[in-house]
Each structure stands twice: as structure tokens, then as C-alpha cells.
Coordinates of C-alpha atoms in Angstrom, one line a residue:
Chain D
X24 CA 50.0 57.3 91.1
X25 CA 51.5 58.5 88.0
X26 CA 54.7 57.5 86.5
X27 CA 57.4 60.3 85.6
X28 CA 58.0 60.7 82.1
X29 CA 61.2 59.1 81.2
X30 CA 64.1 61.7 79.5
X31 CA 67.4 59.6 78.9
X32 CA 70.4 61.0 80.3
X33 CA 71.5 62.0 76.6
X34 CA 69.0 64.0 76.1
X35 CA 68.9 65.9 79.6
X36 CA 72.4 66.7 79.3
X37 CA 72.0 68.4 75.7
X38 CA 68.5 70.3 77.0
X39 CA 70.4 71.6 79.7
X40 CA 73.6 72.4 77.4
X41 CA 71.2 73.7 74.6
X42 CA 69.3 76.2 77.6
X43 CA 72.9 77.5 78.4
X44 CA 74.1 78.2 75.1
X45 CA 71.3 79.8 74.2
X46 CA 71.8 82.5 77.7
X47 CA 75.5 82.8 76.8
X48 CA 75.0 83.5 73.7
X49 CA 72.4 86.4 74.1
X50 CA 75.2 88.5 75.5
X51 CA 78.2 90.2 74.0
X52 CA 81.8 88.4 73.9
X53 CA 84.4 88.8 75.9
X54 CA 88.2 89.1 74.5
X55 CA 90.9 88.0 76.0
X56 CA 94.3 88.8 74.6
X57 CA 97.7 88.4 75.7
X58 CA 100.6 90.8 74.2
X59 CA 103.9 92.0 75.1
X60 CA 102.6 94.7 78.0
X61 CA 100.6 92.3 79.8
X62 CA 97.2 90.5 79.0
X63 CA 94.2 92.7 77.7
X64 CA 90.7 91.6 78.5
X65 CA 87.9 94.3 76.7
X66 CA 84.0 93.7 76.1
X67 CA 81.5 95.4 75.0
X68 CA 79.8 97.0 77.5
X69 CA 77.6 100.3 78.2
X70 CA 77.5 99.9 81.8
X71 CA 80.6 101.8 84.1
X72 CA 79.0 100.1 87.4
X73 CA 78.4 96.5 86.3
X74 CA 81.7 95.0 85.4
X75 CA 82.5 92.0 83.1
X76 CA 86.0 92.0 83.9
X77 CA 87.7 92.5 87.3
X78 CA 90.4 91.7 89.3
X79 CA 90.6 88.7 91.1
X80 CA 94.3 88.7 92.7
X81 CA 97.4 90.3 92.3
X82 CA 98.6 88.7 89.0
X83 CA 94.7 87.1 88.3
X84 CA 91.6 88.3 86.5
X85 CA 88.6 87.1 85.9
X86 CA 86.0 87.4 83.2
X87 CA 82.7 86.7 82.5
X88 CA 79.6 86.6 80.1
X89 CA 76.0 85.2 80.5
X90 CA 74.0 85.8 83.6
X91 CA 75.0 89.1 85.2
X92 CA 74.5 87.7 88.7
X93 CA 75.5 84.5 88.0
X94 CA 79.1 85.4 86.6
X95 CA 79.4 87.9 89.5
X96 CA 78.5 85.7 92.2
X97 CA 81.5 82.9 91.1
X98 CA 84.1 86.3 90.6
X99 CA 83.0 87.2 94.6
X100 CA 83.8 83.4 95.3
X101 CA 87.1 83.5 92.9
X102 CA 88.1 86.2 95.1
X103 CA 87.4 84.6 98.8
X104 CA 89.1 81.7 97.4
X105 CA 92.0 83.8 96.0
X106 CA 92.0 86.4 99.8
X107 CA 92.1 83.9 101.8
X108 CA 94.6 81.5 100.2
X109 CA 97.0 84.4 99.8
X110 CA 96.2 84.8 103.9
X111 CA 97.0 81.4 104.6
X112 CA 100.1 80.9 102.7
X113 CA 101.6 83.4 100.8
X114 CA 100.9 86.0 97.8
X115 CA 103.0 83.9 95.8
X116 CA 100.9 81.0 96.1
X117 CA 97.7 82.0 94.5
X118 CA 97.7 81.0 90.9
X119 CA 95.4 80.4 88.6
X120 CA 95.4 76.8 87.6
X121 CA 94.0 76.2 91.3
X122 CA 91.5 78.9 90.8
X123 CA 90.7 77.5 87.2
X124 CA 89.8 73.9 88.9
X125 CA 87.3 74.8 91.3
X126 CA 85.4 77.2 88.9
X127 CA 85.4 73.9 86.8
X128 CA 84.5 71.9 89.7
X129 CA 81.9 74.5 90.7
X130 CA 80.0 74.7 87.2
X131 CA 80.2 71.3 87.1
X132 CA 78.6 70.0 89.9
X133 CA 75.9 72.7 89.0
X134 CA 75.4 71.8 86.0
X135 CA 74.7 68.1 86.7
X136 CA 73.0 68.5 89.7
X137 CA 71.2 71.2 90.4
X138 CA 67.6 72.5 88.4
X139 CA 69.2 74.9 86.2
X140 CA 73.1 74.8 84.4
X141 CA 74.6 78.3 85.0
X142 CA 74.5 80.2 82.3
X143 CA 78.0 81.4 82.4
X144 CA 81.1 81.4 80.8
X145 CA 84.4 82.7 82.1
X146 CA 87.8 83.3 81.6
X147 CA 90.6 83.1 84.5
X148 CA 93.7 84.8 83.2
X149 CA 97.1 85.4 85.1
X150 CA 99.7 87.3 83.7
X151 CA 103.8 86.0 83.9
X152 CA 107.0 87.0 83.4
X153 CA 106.5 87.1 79.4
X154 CA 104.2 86.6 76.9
X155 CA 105.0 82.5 77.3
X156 CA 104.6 82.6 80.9
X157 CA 101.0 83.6 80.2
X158 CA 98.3 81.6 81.5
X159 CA 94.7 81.8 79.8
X160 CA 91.7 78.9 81.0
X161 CA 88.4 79.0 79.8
X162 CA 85.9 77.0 81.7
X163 CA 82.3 76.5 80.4
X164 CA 79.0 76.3 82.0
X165 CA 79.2 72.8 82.1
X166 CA 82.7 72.3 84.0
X167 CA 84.7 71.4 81.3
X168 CA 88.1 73.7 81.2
X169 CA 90.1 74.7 78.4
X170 CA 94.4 75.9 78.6
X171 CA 94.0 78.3 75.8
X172 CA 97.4 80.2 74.1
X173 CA 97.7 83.7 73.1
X174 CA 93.7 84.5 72.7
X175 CA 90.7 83.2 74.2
X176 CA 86.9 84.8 73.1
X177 CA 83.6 83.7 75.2
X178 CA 80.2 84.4 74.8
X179 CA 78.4 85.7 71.9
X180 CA 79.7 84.0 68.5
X181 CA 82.9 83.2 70.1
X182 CA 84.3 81.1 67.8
X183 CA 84.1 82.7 64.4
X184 CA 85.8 85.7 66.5
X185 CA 88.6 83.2 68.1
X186 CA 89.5 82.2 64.4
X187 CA 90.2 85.5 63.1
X188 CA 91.9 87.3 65.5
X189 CA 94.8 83.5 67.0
X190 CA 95.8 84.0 63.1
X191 CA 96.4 87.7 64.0
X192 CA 97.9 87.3 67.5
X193 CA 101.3 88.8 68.1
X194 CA 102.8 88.0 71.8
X195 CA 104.8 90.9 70.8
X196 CA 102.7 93.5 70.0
X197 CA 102.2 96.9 72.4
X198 CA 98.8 97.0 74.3
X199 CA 97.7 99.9 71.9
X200 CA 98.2 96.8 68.8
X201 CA 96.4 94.0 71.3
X202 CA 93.7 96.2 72.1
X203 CA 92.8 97.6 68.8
X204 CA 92.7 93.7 67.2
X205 CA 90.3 92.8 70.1
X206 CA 87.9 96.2 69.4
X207 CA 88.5 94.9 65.4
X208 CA 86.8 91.6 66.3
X209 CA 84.3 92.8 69.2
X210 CA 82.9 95.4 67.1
X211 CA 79.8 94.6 64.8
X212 CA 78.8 96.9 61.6
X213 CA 79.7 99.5 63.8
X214 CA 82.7 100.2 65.1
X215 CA 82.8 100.2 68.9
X216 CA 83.7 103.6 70.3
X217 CA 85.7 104.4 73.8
X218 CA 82.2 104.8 75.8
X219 CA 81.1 101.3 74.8
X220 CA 84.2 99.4 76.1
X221 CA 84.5 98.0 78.8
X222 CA 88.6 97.2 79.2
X223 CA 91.1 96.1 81.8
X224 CA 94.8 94.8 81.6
X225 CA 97.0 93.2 83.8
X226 CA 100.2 95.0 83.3
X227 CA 103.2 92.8 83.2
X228 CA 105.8 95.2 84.4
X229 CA 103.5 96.5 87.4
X230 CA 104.5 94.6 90.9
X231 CA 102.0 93.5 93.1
X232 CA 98.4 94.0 92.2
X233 CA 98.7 94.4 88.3
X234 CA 95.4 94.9 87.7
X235 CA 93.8 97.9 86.5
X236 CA 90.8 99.2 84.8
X237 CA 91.8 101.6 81.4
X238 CA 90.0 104.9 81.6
X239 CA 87.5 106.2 79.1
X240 CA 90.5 109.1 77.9
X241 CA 93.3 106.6 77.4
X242 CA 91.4 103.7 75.6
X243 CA 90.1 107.1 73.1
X244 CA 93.5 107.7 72.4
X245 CA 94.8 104.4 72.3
X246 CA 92.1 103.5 69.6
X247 CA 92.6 106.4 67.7
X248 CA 96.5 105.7 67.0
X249 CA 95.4 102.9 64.6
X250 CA 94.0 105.1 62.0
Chain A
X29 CA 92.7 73.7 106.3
X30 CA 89.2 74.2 105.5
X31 CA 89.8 75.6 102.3
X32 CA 91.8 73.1 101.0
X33 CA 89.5 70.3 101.9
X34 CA 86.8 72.1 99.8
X35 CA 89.4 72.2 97.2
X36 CA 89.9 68.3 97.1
X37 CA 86.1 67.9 96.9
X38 CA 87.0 70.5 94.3
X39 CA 84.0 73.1 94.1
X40 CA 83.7 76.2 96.3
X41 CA 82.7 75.8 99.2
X42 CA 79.2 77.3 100.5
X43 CA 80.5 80.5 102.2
X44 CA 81.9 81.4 99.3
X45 CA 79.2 81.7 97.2
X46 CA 76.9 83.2 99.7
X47 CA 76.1 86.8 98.5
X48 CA 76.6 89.5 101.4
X49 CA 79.7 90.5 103.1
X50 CA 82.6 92.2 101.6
X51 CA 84.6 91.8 104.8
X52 CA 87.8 89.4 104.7
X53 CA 87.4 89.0 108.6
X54 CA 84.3 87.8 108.4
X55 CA 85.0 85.3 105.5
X56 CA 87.7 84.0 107.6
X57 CA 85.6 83.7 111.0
X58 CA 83.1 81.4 109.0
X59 CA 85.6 79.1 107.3
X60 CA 89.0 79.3 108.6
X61 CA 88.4 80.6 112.3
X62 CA 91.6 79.0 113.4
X63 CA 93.4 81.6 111.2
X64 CA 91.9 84.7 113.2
X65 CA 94.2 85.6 116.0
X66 CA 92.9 84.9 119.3
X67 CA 93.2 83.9 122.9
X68 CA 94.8 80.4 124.0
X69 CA 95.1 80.3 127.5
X70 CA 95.1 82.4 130.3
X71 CA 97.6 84.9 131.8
X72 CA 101.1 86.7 130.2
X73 CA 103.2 84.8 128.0
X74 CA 107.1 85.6 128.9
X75 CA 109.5 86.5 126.4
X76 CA 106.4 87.8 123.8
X77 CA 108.0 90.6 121.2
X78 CA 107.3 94.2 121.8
X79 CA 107.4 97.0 119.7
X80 CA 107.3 100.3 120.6
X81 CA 107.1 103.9 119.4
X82 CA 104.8 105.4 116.3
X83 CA 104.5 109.1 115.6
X84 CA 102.0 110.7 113.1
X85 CA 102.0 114.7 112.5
X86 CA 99.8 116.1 109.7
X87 CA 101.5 118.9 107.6
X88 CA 100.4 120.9 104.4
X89 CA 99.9 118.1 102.1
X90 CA 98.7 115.5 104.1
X91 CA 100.2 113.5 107.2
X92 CA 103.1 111.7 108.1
X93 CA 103.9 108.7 110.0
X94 CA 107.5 107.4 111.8
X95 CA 108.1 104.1 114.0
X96 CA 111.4 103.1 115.5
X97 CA 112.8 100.0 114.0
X98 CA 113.4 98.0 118.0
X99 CA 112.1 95.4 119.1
X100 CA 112.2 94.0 123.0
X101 CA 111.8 91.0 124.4
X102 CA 112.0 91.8 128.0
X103 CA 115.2 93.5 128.7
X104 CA 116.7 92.1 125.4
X105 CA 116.6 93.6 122.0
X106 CA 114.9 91.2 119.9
X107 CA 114.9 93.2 116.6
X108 CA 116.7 96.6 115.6
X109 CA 115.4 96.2 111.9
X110 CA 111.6 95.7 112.1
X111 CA 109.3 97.7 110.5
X112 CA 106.4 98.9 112.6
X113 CA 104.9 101.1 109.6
X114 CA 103.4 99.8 106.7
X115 CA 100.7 101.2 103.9
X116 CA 97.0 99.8 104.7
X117 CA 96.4 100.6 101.7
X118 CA 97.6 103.1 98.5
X119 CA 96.6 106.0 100.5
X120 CA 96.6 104.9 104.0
X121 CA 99.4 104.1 106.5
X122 CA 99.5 101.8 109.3
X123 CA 101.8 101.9 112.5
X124 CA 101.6 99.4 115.4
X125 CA 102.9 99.3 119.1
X126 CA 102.6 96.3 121.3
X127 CA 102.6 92.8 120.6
X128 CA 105.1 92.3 117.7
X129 CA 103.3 89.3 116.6
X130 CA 99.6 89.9 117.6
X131 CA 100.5 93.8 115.7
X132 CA 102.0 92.4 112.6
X133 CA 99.1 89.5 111.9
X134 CA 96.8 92.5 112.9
X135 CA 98.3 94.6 109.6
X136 CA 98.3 91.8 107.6
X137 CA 94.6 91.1 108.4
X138 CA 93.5 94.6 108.2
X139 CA 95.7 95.3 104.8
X140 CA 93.8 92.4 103.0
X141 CA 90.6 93.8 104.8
X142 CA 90.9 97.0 102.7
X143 CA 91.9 94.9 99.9
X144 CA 89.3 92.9 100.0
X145 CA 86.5 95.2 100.1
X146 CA 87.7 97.0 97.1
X147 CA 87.4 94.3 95.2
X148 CA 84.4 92.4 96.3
X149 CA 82.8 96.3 96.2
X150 CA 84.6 97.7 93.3
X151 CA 85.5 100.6 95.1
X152 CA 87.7 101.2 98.3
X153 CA 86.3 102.4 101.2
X154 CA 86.1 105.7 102.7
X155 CA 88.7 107.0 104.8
X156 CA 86.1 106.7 108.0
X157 CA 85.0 103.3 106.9
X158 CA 88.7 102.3 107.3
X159 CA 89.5 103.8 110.6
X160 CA 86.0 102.0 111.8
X161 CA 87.0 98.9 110.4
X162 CA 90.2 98.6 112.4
X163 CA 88.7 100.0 115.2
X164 CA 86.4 96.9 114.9
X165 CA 89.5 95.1 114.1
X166 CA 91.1 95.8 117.2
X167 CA 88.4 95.9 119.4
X168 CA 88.4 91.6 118.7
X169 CA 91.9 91.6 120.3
X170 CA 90.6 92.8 123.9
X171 CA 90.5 89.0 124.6
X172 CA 94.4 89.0 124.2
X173 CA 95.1 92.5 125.6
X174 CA 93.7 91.4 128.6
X175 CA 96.4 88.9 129.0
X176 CA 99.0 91.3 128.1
X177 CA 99.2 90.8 124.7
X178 CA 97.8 94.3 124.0
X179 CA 98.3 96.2 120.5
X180 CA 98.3 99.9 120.0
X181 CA 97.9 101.7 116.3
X182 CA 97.8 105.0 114.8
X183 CA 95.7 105.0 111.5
X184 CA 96.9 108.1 108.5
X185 CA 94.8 108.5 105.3
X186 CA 94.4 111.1 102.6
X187 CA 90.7 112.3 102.8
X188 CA 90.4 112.9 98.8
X189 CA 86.7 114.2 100.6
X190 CA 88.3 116.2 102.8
X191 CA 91.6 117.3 100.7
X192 CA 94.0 116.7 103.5
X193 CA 95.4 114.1 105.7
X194 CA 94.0 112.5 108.5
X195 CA 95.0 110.9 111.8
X196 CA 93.5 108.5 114.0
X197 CA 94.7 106.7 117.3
X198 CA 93.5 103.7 118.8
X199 CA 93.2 102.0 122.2
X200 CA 93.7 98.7 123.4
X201 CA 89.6 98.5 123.5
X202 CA 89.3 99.8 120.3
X203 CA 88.6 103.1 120.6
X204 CA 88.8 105.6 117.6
X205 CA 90.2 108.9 118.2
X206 CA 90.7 111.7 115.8
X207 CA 94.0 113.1 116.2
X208 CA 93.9 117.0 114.5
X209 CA 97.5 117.8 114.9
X210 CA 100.0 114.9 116.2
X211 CA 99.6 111.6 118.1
X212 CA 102.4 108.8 119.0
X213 CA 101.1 105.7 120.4
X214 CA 103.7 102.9 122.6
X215 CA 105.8 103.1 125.0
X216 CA 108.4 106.1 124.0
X217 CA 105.0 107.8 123.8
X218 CA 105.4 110.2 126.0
X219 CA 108.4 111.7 125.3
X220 CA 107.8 111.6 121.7
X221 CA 104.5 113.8 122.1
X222 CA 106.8 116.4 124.2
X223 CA 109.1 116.8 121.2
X224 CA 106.2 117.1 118.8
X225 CA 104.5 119.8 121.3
X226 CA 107.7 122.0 120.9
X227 CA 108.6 121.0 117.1
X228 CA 105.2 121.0 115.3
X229 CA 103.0 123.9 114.0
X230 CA 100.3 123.9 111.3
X231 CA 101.0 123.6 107.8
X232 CA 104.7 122.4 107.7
X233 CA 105.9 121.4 104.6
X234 CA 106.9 117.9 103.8
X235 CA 110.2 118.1 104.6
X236 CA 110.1 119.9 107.5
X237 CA 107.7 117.3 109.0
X238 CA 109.6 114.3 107.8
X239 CA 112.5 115.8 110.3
X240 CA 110.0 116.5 113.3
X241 CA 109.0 113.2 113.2
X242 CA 112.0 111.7 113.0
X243 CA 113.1 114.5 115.6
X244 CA 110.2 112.7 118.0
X245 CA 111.2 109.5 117.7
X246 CA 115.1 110.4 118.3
X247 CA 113.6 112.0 121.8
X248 CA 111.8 109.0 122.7
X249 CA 114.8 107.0 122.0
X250 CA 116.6 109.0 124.4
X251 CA 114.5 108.2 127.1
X252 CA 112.6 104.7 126.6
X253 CA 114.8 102.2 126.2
X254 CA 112.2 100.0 124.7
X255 CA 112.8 102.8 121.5
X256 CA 115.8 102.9 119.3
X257 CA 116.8 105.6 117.8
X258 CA 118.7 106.2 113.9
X259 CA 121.3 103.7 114.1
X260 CA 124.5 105.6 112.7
X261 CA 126.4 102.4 112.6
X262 CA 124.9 100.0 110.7
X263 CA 122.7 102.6 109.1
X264 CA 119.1 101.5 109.9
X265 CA 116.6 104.4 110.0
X266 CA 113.6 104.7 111.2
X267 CA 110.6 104.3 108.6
X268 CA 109.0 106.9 107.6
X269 CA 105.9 107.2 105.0
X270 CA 103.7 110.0 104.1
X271 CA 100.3 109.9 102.7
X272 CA 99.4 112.7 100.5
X273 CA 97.2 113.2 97.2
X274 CA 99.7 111.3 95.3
X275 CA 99.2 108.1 98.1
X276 CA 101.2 106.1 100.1
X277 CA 104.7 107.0 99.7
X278 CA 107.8 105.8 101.7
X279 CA 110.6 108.4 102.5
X280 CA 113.8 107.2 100.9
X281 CA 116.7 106.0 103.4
X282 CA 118.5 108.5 101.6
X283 CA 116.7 111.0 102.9
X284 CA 117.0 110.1 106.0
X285 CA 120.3 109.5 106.5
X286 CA 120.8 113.2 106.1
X287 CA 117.8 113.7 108.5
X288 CA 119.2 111.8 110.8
X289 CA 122.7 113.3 110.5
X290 CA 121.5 116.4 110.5
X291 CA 119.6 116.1 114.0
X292 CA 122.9 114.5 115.4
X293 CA 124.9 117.7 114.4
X294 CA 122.3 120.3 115.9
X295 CA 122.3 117.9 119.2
X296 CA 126.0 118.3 119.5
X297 CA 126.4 121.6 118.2
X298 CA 123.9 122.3 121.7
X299 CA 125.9 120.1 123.6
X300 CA 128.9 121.8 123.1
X301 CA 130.4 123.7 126.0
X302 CA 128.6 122.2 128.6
X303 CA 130.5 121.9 131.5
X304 CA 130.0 117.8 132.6
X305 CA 133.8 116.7 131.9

């Protein structure tokens, strides 16, 4: 019979941490930003088919980086939790701490127990009543969850981004302002254009389901205005 | 609750993460079955809510759909404020007849249905797809219809295909029907399709076919006592929404309050003369 090798628990825990880095961080960020319209979540991204960012509930959005199907297989469970919560009690009572805690739960319990950590990071967002009222989590592949104010980047080199643009964040500013800083801090040598953006906002003044994705023709002119 | 034990352990449950179905319903029938509306029992309950009449026209721009605002509970009025017609979605109107509280879970469930699908799918579904769905939807009631609990709907979308609004009625079995001019489904039925016979030709304008089907539903309040007609008094009229390129949009009371006064003027201006005193 042969013996298994032995790995001490330090080690398989920073293998496994180290594999899903290394996925996450193959893909481009995702910026989250909260301003005085609502909260504006925009990426990087060539695709008009395979979203990053989506809606989860009426006030709730969700977004992702890493594995594509991994990311999109917990938004399609973020939003059975979120449908049928809002079925058995009320609209009012979907938020997103609750939803925050079993994404953390979810990536956790993969992450310890199962072959492979998921190599996802995401960002549950729900827009208030005003800028304060904002609520941004980030949970990480392995479970652990972060309340984050104003501005939260995942993915990619999240954090060099995340320093420059919380000393820049204005709760106040438009969503033209908001969106531009995000495109300022997504954008590499070159500066991202319309057709590479991926962007949605949850609008603050809109009632009910205050999600929406921002067309190719407004996020042109809207990124325009800055020069 | 199912859900909420899953919650306490903290992760998702299974069915949550299974990839597959964009259906609501389904979801629900695998983890929270006891939340699906269904048969307890056998034989009519007494003193169940009913709801009665729904018109739907199509005009120029798209359709139009009216419900009476009564509610009955055997010879009682149980409600003269409930609202029978409701958006399924932005561009698609719901109106139910029957059960009051069988019809109103029934919207609820099908509303999220819609909701649901568009964003698990990332796109809603097509006008058909809808009118299928509920068809589907409806058909899981026969169970309950059979003990009397039955529930009647008329379906209006805007075909952005098709460029026009469309109308479908339903059975108690689920059936799907393609209405191409008018359709009223419950119990003031009748009378209110007479009305629309008479009142109705193709390609009205909106505001013309706002005032037939408000005109329908006065008739079958005339005649059904199960309908109520615009209540002058404390000012409740009947709801009426119109689905058109621009969506799911609810006429004002405003509006039709003047509707409504209007059809009471012409009715006594008829009136007038007649020889019964």
C-alpha cells in the first residue's frame, strides 16, 4: 500500500488561494462605483452576449470576474435566491446583505471542500435612497466578504486601481463624472472606447427594477463630455 | 421554508446552482412546492371571492384591456376597489376572472415568471412564449377548477415582431386562443361582447377604444350583477391599460372620469322621453 504524500493544511489552503488568484487575475477588472445617480458598475468587455454585470433584483446587481461559467452559474443562483424570496415575502424584503452571505457561504464551502476553489470574484451591489444608503460587498473566491464604501474594483490588478480612483470618489458626482473615473482607471495605454465597455447602473431615482444596461450611443456621448 | 433553512446552513442550496431552467415555476416546484397554488381537499369552498368581467379590444396602435373593479362573495359584494388588470410585464397586460385569490397568486406567479426569464436569459420572451407560458400556467390550476375554484384570463401584448397588439383568451383547461378583434372573459361576459360587437371596428384610435371598452364593461354592469360598473359616487373607475409600442401604460383616472361621465350623459340623453313614468 502506499502512503499519501502529506501537504499541511497551510500549504493547501495557499495552493488553492495561489490557483485562484492566478484565474482571477487573467481577466479584466470590474468597477464598481457609487455617485449621486445611482451606482455604476462598467468592465472591460468585447462581448454584447456574455455579460459581466447583470441584474439580480429590483434594487440588486451583481458582478463578476474569473471563470465565465463559474461567475454566471452563482448570478443564476443569486437570482433564484433573490425570485423566490421576493415570492415568499415581499419585494421589499430582498436585500443584499442576505444575498452577500450565502455567496460567501457558497464560495466558501467550495473552496474548502471541494477539488477546485472557484475562481471567482464578485461584487453584490444594491442601490438606496442616497449615496450613504449605498450598499457595496465584495466576496472572494475563498468566502471571505468585504462591506466596501463608495468604490470597490475586482479582478485584474484590483488594488492599485481601488487606490487611485477611493481618493477620487465623489458620492456627489453625476453618472457622466462616475463613469468616466471608472473608464480612467479600467483603461490600460489605451484608452477604452464605447464598443469595449461593458456598463450597467442602477439608477436611484428609477422605482422598481432600477437596473438597466447603458447603450453603446449613450456611454459614446457620455465619454465624450469629458474632453 | 426551504429556502431559509438553506440559508441558515448558509450556502445555496443545490437547485440553485443546477444549470437549466429559466422558469420561476419550476424553481419553485423543486424547492418550495408548498408555495405553488394547489388543491387541498375536495369539493367548493363557500364564501371563495369572485371576480368578474375583463374586456380586451385591439385598436390602431396596439390593444386595450378594461376589468370591473367588483368583487362577490356569493350574493355580497366583497370588494368594489380591486384591480383585476395588471401589467405581466412592460409590454404585456394581464386580466383575470374567477377565483379572486387563486387569479391574483396566478398574476403574481406568472409576472415574476416573465421576470424571471429575462433575467436568467438576458432577454424577455417572445410574445408567444408568454401566452404559452400561462397557458401552461393555467392549465396546473385544472386541479382547483374542478372544485370550483376556476380562473379565467385574457392575455394583451405588443408584438414588436408583428408591429401591433395582440390578444389572447384562456379557458379554465388552459386553452390558448387568439382573439383578432375583441374578447371579454367572466361572468358579465356576455353582455360585454354584445356591446363590443356593436361598438368596435378596426383601427380605432386610442381614445376611441379606451371609451368602447369602458362602454363594454358599463353594459355588462347593467346586466350581471356580479359586474360593477364606474362608480360616480365614490369615484372608482374601472382599470384600464393599453399596451402599445411605447409598453404597458395605465389610462389615467382622469381620463376616465370623463369617459365615464361622458357614457352616462349619452345613456340619458337616450333615455330621455321614454314613456315609463
Amino acid at each position: 500500500m502506499t502512503m499519501p504524500y502529506y501537504v499541511s493544511p497551510e500549504q493547501l489552503m495557499k495552493d488553492r488561494a495561489d490557483f485562484a488568484r492566478k484565474g482571477i487575475a487573467r481577466g479584466r477588472s470590474v468597477v464598481v462605483v457609487t455617485c449621486r445617480d445611482g451606482i455604476v458598475l462598467a468592465t472591460a468587455n468585447p462581448s454584447r452576449v456574455l455579460h459581466k454585470v447583470s441584474e439580480i433584483y429590483d434594487r440588486i446587481a451583481f458582478a463578476g470576474v474569473g471563470k465565465y461559467n463559474e461567475f454566471e452559474n452563482l448570478r443564476v443562483a443569486g437570482v433564484r435566491y433573490a425570485d423566490l424570496r421576493g415570492y415568499s415575502y415581499d419585494r421589499a424584503d430582498v436585500r443584499a446583505r442576505g444575498l452577500a452571505n450565502a455567496y460567501a457561504q457558497t464560495l466558501g464551502s467550495v473552496f474548502t471542500n471541494e477539488a477546485k476553489p472557484l475562481e471567482v470574484e464578485i461584487v453584490v451591489a444594491e442601490v438606496g435612497a442616497t449615496p450613504h444608503d449605498d450598499q457595496l460587498y465584495r466576496v472572494s473566491f475563498d468566502g471571505s466578504v468585504t462591506d466596501e464604501t463608495g468604490v470597490v474594483v475586482v479582478g485584474g490588478d484590483a488594488d492599485r486601481a481601488a487606490t487611485g480612483l477611493q481618493e477620487a470618489w465623489d458620492p456627489a458626482a453625476p453618472f457622466g463624472a462616475a463613469l468616466r473615473s471608472a473608464v480612467d482607471v479600467l483603461s490600460g495605454d489605451e484608452r477604452l472606447t464605447a464598443t469595449d465597455l461593458e456598463v450597467g447602473l442602477l439608477e436611484r431615482a428609477q422605482p422598481g427594477r432600477a437596473f438597466r444596461r447603458v447603450g453603446e450611443a449613450e456611454l459614446a456621448s457620455l465619454l465624450t463630455d469629458a474632453s | 421554508m426551504t429556502q431559509d433553512d438553506a440559508a441558515a446552513g448558509g450556502r445555496f442550496p443545490a437547485a440553485f446552482l443546477r444549470p437549466g431552467s429559466a422558469s420561476f415555476v419550476e424553481l419553485l416546484a423543486a424547492t418550495s412546492p408548498d408555495l405553488l397554488p394547489r388543491a387541498h381537499g375536495a369539493g367548493a369552498l363557500p364564501g371563495a371571492v369572485h371576480g368578474t368581467t375583463i374586456v380586451a379590444a385591439r385598436f390602431a396602435d396596439g390593444a386595450v384591456m378594461a376589468g370591473d373593479r367588483r368583487a362577490t362573495a356569493g350574493t355580497h359584494i366583497a370588494s368594489r376597489d380591486i384591480e383585476k388588470v395588471f401589467p405581466a410585464d412592460r409590454s404585456s397586460a394581464i386580466g383575470i376572472a374567477g377565483t379572486a385569490g387563486i387569479a391574483l397568486e396566478l398574476v403574481r406567479l406568472f409576472q415574476l415568471e416573465l421576470e424571471h426569464y429575462e433575467k436568467i436569459e438576458g432577454s424577455p420572451l417572445s410574445l408567444d412564449g408568454r401566452a404559452n407560458r400561462l397557458a401552461a400556467m393555467i392549465r396546473a390550476n385544472l386541479p382547483l377548477a374542478m372544485q370550483g375554484l376556476a380562473v379565467a384570463a385574457l392575455f394583451a401584448g405588443y408584438d414588436d415582431a408583428a408591429g401591433a397588439g395582440r390578444i389572447f383568451s384562456y379557458d379554465v383547461t388552459g386553452g390558448r386562443y387568439e382573439e383578432h378583434e375583441f374578447h371579454a372573459v367572466g361572468s358579465g361576459a356576455v353582455y360585454a361582447k354584445s356591446a363590443l360587437k356593436k361598438l368596435w371596428s378596426s383601427g380605432l384610435d386610442r381614445s376611441t377604444a379606451v371609451r368602447v371598452a369602458v362602454e363594454a364593461l358599463v353594459d355588462a354592469a347593467d346586466d350581471d350583477s356580479a359586474t360593477g360598473g364606474p362608480d360616480l359616487v365614490r369615484r372608482i373607475w374601472p382599470v384600464v391599460a393599453t399596451v402599445t409600442a411605447a409598453g404597458y401604460q395605465r389610462v389615467p383616472d382622469a381620463e376616465l372620469e370623463a369617459v365615464a361621465a361622458q357614457i352616462v350623459a349619452d345613456r340619458r340623453a337616450a333615455h330621455d322621453g321614454s314613456d315609463r313614468s
